[in-house]
Amino acid sequence: MEIKEIVFWSIFLTIAILLFTGQVVLNVQENVKPSTISEKIEYLPDITKKNEKAILVYENIGFSEKLRELSKKGITYGLGEYSGPSFNEDALKDSAIQIAYQEIIKKLDERKEKIKQSIKMEDKTNEEELLKIVDEIFSRLYQFIPEDNSLAIIYRIWKEDKKEVLSYYVLAIFDTEYAFSLINSIFQDEISKFEEYGIKFEKLWSLMYGESKEK
């Protein structure tokens, strides 16, 4: 076989492999099969069950095992939806993500109030001090959500193509356990105040899990 022929077949095979690989990746992205673990958590929203035109284009399968652990105590999630002109997909997807984050923050704000209501002390000055610490902790937590991908995990993304209009749906999951470890590392001195006044912060944090099944 001549050198030119060898070179030709080498290039041909390389291009064929690249095209095949690209096709496989494209098919995976455009038609993601939901993981078995997430299907068992029935109270998590599934857009495809309500909207047949929506397609699951992304799923964080690596998070599924952690999702199973979180589901034992209760999951806090946010579902974001945003529609607009199809020529700007990235902006639509990002807007849906931000709305999902806002939904999570809204639920966390309700949990925060439950925590504050559970703090009852005879010394009202000390009680007020702890209430301010709770507000400060949650304020920082809300700032971290759009910045720390491990705090509010993008779990699933659906897309619905309506020709000129495109809709994105994003399901984000709040990692309550990671948030607890993050807070403990940043607010060590503040949390020690709770222990000083005979209150276990870990017990207060258990209120963060809320209901075992969100509707």
CSV table of C-alpha atoms in Angstrom, one decimal:
chain,number,residue,atom,x,y,z
A,1,MET,CA,0.0,0.0,0.0
A,2,GLU,CA,1.4,3.4,-1.0
A,3,ILE,CA,2.1,6.2,1.5
A,4,LYS,CA,-0.6,8.4,-0.1
A,5,GLU,CA,-3.2,5.7,0.3
A,6,ILE,CA,-2.2,5.1,3.9
A,7,VAL,CA,-2.6,8.8,4.7
A,8,PHE,CA,-6.0,8.9,2.9
A,9,TRP,CA,-7.4,6.0,4.9
A,10,SER,CA,-6.0,7.4,8.2
A,11,ILE,CA,-7.7,10.7,7.6
A,12,PHE,CA,-10.9,9.0,6.5
A,13,LEU,CA,-11.0,6.8,9.6
A,14,THR,CA,-10.3,9.8,11.9
A,15,ILE,CA,-13.1,11.9,10.4
A,16,ALA,CA,-15.5,8.9,10.6
A,17,ILE,CA,-14.7,8.4,14.3
A,18,LEU,CA,-15.2,12.1,15.1
A,19,LEU,CA,-18.5,12.2,13.2
A,20,PHE,CA,-19.8,9.1,15.0
A,21,THR,CA,-18.7,10.4,18.4
A,22,GLY,CA,-20.3,13.8,17.8
A,23,GLN,CA,-23.6,12.1,16.7
A,24,VAL,CA,-23.6,10.0,19.9
A,25,VAL,CA,-23.0,13.0,22.1
A,26,LEU,CA,-25.7,14.9,20.3
A,27,ASN,CA,-28.2,12.1,20.8
A,28,VAL,CA,-27.4,11.9,24.5
A,29,GLN,CA,-27.9,15.6,25.0
A,30,GLU,CA,-31.1,15.8,23.1
A,31,ASN,CA,-32.7,12.7,24.5
A,32,VAL,CA,-31.6,12.1,28.1
A,33,LYS,CA,-33.1,9.1,29.8
A,34,PRO,CA,-34.2,9.9,33.4
A,35,SER,CA,-32.3,7.9,36.0
A,36,THR,CA,-34.0,5.2,38.0
A,37,ILE,CA,-33.3,6.9,41.3
A,38,SER,CA,-34.9,10.2,40.4
A,39,GLU,CA,-38.0,8.5,38.9
A,40,LYS,CA,-38.6,6.9,42.3
A,41,ILE,CA,-38.8,10.3,44.0
A,42,GLU,CA,-42.3,11.0,42.6
A,43,TYR,CA,-42.8,14.4,44.2
A,44,LEU,CA,-40.0,16.0,42.2
A,45,PRO,CA,-41.6,17.8,39.2
A,46,ASP,CA,-41.3,16.1,35.8
A,47,ILE,CA,-42.2,18.5,33.0
A,48,THR,CA,-42.5,15.7,30.4
A,49,LYS,CA,-45.5,14.3,32.3
A,50,LYS,CA,-47.4,17.5,31.9
A,51,ASN,CA,-46.0,18.7,28.6
A,52,GLU,CA,-45.3,16.1,26.0
A,53,LYS,CA,-43.5,18.6,23.8
A,54,ALA,CA,-40.9,19.3,26.4
A,55,ILE,CA,-37.7,17.2,26.1
A,56,LEU,CA,-35.3,16.4,28.8
A,57,VAL,CA,-31.9,17.7,27.6
A,58,TYR,CA,-29.8,17.5,30.7
A,59,GLU,CA,-29.7,15.4,33.9
A,60,ASN,CA,-27.0,15.4,36.6
A,61,ILE,CA,-26.9,11.7,37.0
A,62,GLY,CA,-23.8,11.9,39.3
A,63,PHE,CA,-26.0,13.7,41.8
A,64,SER,CA,-28.6,11.0,41.9
A,65,GLU,CA,-27.0,9.0,44.8
A,66,LYS,CA,-26.8,12.2,46.9
A,67,LEU,CA,-30.4,12.9,45.9
A,68,ARG,CA,-31.5,9.6,47.4
A,69,GLU,CA,-29.9,10.5,50.7
A,70,LEU,CA,-31.5,13.9,50.8
A,71,SER,CA,-34.9,12.5,49.9
A,72,LYS,CA,-34.9,10.5,53.2
A,73,LYS,CA,-35.2,13.8,55.1
A,74,GLY,CA,-36.9,16.0,52.6
A,75,ILE,CA,-35.8,17.8,49.5
A,76,THR,CA,-36.0,21.6,48.9
A,77,TYR,CA,-36.1,22.4,45.2
A,78,GLY,CA,-36.8,25.2,42.8
A,79,LEU,CA,-38.4,25.0,39.4
A,80,GLY,CA,-37.7,27.8,37.0
A,81,GLU,CA,-39.4,28.4,33.7
A,82,TYR,CA,-38.6,31.0,31.1
A,83,SER,CA,-39.6,31.6,27.4
A,84,GLY,CA,-38.5,33.9,24.7
A,85,PRO,CA,-37.1,34.2,21.2
A,86,SER,CA,-35.3,31.0,20.1
A,87,PHE,CA,-32.2,32.9,18.8
A,88,ASN,CA,-30.9,33.5,22.4
A,89,GLU,CA,-31.0,30.1,24.1
A,90,ASP,CA,-28.2,30.8,26.6
A,91,ALA,CA,-30.1,33.8,28.0
A,92,LEU,CA,-33.3,31.9,28.3
A,93,LYS,CA,-31.6,29.0,30.1
A,94,ASP,CA,-29.8,31.3,32.5
A,95,SER,CA,-33.1,33.2,33.3
A,96,ALA,CA,-34.8,29.8,34.0
A,97,ILE,CA,-31.9,28.9,36.3
A,98,GLN,CA,-32.2,32.3,38.2
A,99,ILE,CA,-35.9,31.8,38.7
A,100,ALA,CA,-35.2,28.3,40.1
A,101,TYR,CA,-32.8,29.8,42.6
A,102,GLN,CA,-35.4,32.4,43.6
A,103,GLU,CA,-37.9,29.6,44.2
A,104,ILE,CA,-35.4,27.9,46.5
A,105,ILE,CA,-34.7,31.2,48.4
A,106,LYS,CA,-38.4,31.7,48.9
A,107,LYS,CA,-38.7,28.3,50.5
A,108,LEU,CA,-35.6,28.8,52.6
A,109,ASP,CA,-37.0,32.1,53.8
A,110,GLU,CA,-40.0,30.2,55.2
A,111,ARG,CA,-37.8,27.7,56.9
A,112,LYS,CA,-35.8,30.6,58.4
A,113,GLU,CA,-38.9,32.0,60.0
A,114,LYS,CA,-39.6,28.6,61.5
A,115,ILE,CA,-36.1,28.6,63.0
A,116,LYS,CA,-36.5,32.1,64.4
A,117,GLN,CA,-39.9,31.2,65.9
A,118,SER,CA,-38.4,28.2,67.7
A,119,ILE,CA,-35.9,30.4,69.5
A,120,LYS,CA,-37.5,31.3,72.8
A,121,MET,CA,-35.4,32.7,75.7
A,122,GLU,CA,-36.1,34.4,79.0
A,123,ASP,CA,-33.4,36.9,78.3
A,124,LYS,CA,-34.8,38.9,75.4
A,125,THR,CA,-31.5,40.6,74.7
A,126,ASN,CA,-29.8,37.2,74.1
A,127,GLU,CA,-32.8,36.0,72.1
A,128,GLU,CA,-32.5,39.1,69.9
A,129,GLU,CA,-28.8,38.5,69.4
A,130,LEU,CA,-29.5,34.9,68.2
A,131,LEU,CA,-32.3,36.1,65.9
A,132,LYS,CA,-29.9,38.6,64.2
A,133,ILE,CA,-27.3,35.8,63.7
A,134,VAL,CA,-29.9,33.7,62.0
A,135,ASP,CA,-30.8,36.6,59.7
A,136,GLU,CA,-27.1,37.1,58.9
A,137,ILE,CA,-26.5,33.4,58.2
A,138,PHE,CA,-29.4,33.2,55.8
A,139,SER,CA,-28.5,36.4,54.1
A,140,ARG,CA,-25.1,35.1,53.3
A,141,LEU,CA,-26.5,31.7,52.3
A,142,TYR,CA,-28.8,33.5,49.7
A,143,GLN,CA,-25.7,35.2,48.3
A,144,PHE,CA,-23.9,31.9,47.9
A,145,ILE,CA,-26.7,30.1,46.0
A,146,PRO,CA,-26.0,31.6,42.5
A,147,GLU,CA,-22.3,31.5,43.1
A,148,ASP,CA,-21.7,28.0,44.5
A,149,ASN,CA,-22.8,25.2,42.2
A,150,SER,CA,-22.6,22.7,45.0
A,151,LEU,CA,-25.1,24.5,47.1
A,152,ALA,CA,-28.0,24.6,44.6
A,153,ILE,CA,-27.4,21.9,42.1
A,154,ILE,CA,-28.9,22.1,38.6
A,155,TYR,CA,-30.4,18.7,38.4
A,156,ARG,CA,-32.6,18.6,35.3
A,157,ILE,CA,-33.2,20.9,32.3
A,158,TRP,CA,-36.0,20.5,29.8
A,159,LYS,CA,-36.5,22.4,26.5
A,160,GLU,CA,-39.6,23.0,24.5
A,161,ASP,CA,-39.2,24.3,21.0
A,162,LYS,CA,-42.2,26.3,19.7
A,163,LYS,CA,-40.5,27.3,16.5
A,164,GLU,CA,-39.9,31.0,17.0
A,165,VAL,CA,-40.4,30.8,20.8
A,166,LEU,CA,-38.3,28.5,23.0
A,167,SER,CA,-39.0,27.5,26.6
A,168,TYR,CA,-36.6,26.3,29.2
A,169,TYR,CA,-37.5,24.5,32.5
A,170,VAL,CA,-34.8,24.1,35.2
A,171,LEU,CA,-35.0,22.0,38.3
A,172,ALA,CA,-32.5,22.9,41.0
A,173,ILE,CA,-32.0,21.0,44.2
A,174,PHE,CA,-30.8,22.6,47.4
A,175,ASP,CA,-28.1,20.5,49.2
A,176,THR,CA,-29.2,21.1,52.8
A,177,GLU,CA,-26.3,18.9,54.2
A,178,TYR,CA,-23.7,20.8,52.3
A,179,ALA,CA,-25.2,24.1,53.4
A,180,PHE,CA,-24.9,23.0,57.0
A,181,SER,CA,-21.2,22.2,56.7
A,182,LEU,CA,-20.6,25.5,54.8
A,183,ILE,CA,-22.3,27.5,57.5
A,184,ASN,CA,-20.4,25.7,60.2
A,185,SER,CA,-17.1,26.5,58.6
A,186,ILE,CA,-17.9,30.2,58.0
A,187,PHE,CA,-19.9,31.1,61.1
A,188,GLN,CA,-18.0,29.2,63.8
A,189,ASP,CA,-18.0,32.0,66.3
A,190,GLU,CA,-21.6,33.0,65.7
A,191,ILE,CA,-22.9,29.4,66.0
A,192,SER,CA,-20.9,28.9,69.3
A,193,LYS,CA,-23.3,31.6,70.7
A,194,PHE,CA,-26.2,29.1,70.4
A,195,GLU,CA,-24.2,26.5,72.3
A,196,GLU,CA,-23.3,29.1,74.9
A,197,TYR,CA,-27.0,29.8,75.5
A,198,GLY,CA,-27.8,26.1,75.6
A,199,ILE,CA,-29.3,25.8,72.2
A,200,LYS,CA,-28.1,23.2,69.7
A,201,PHE,CA,-27.8,24.8,66.3
A,202,GLU,CA,-27.9,21.4,64.6
A,203,LYS,CA,-31.4,20.8,66.1
A,204,LEU,CA,-32.5,24.2,64.7
A,205,TRP,CA,-31.1,23.3,61.4
A,206,SER,CA,-33.3,20.1,61.3
A,207,LEU,CA,-36.2,22.5,60.6
A,208,MET,CA,-34.6,23.2,57.3
A,209,TYR,CA,-35.8,19.9,55.9
A,210,GLY,CA,-39.4,20.8,56.2
A,211,GLU,CA,-41.9,18.3,54.9
A,212,SER,CA,-40.7,14.9,53.8
A,213,LYS,CA,-42.5,15.4,50.5
A,214,GLU,CA,-43.0,18.8,48.8
A,215,LYS,CA,-45.9,19.4,46.6
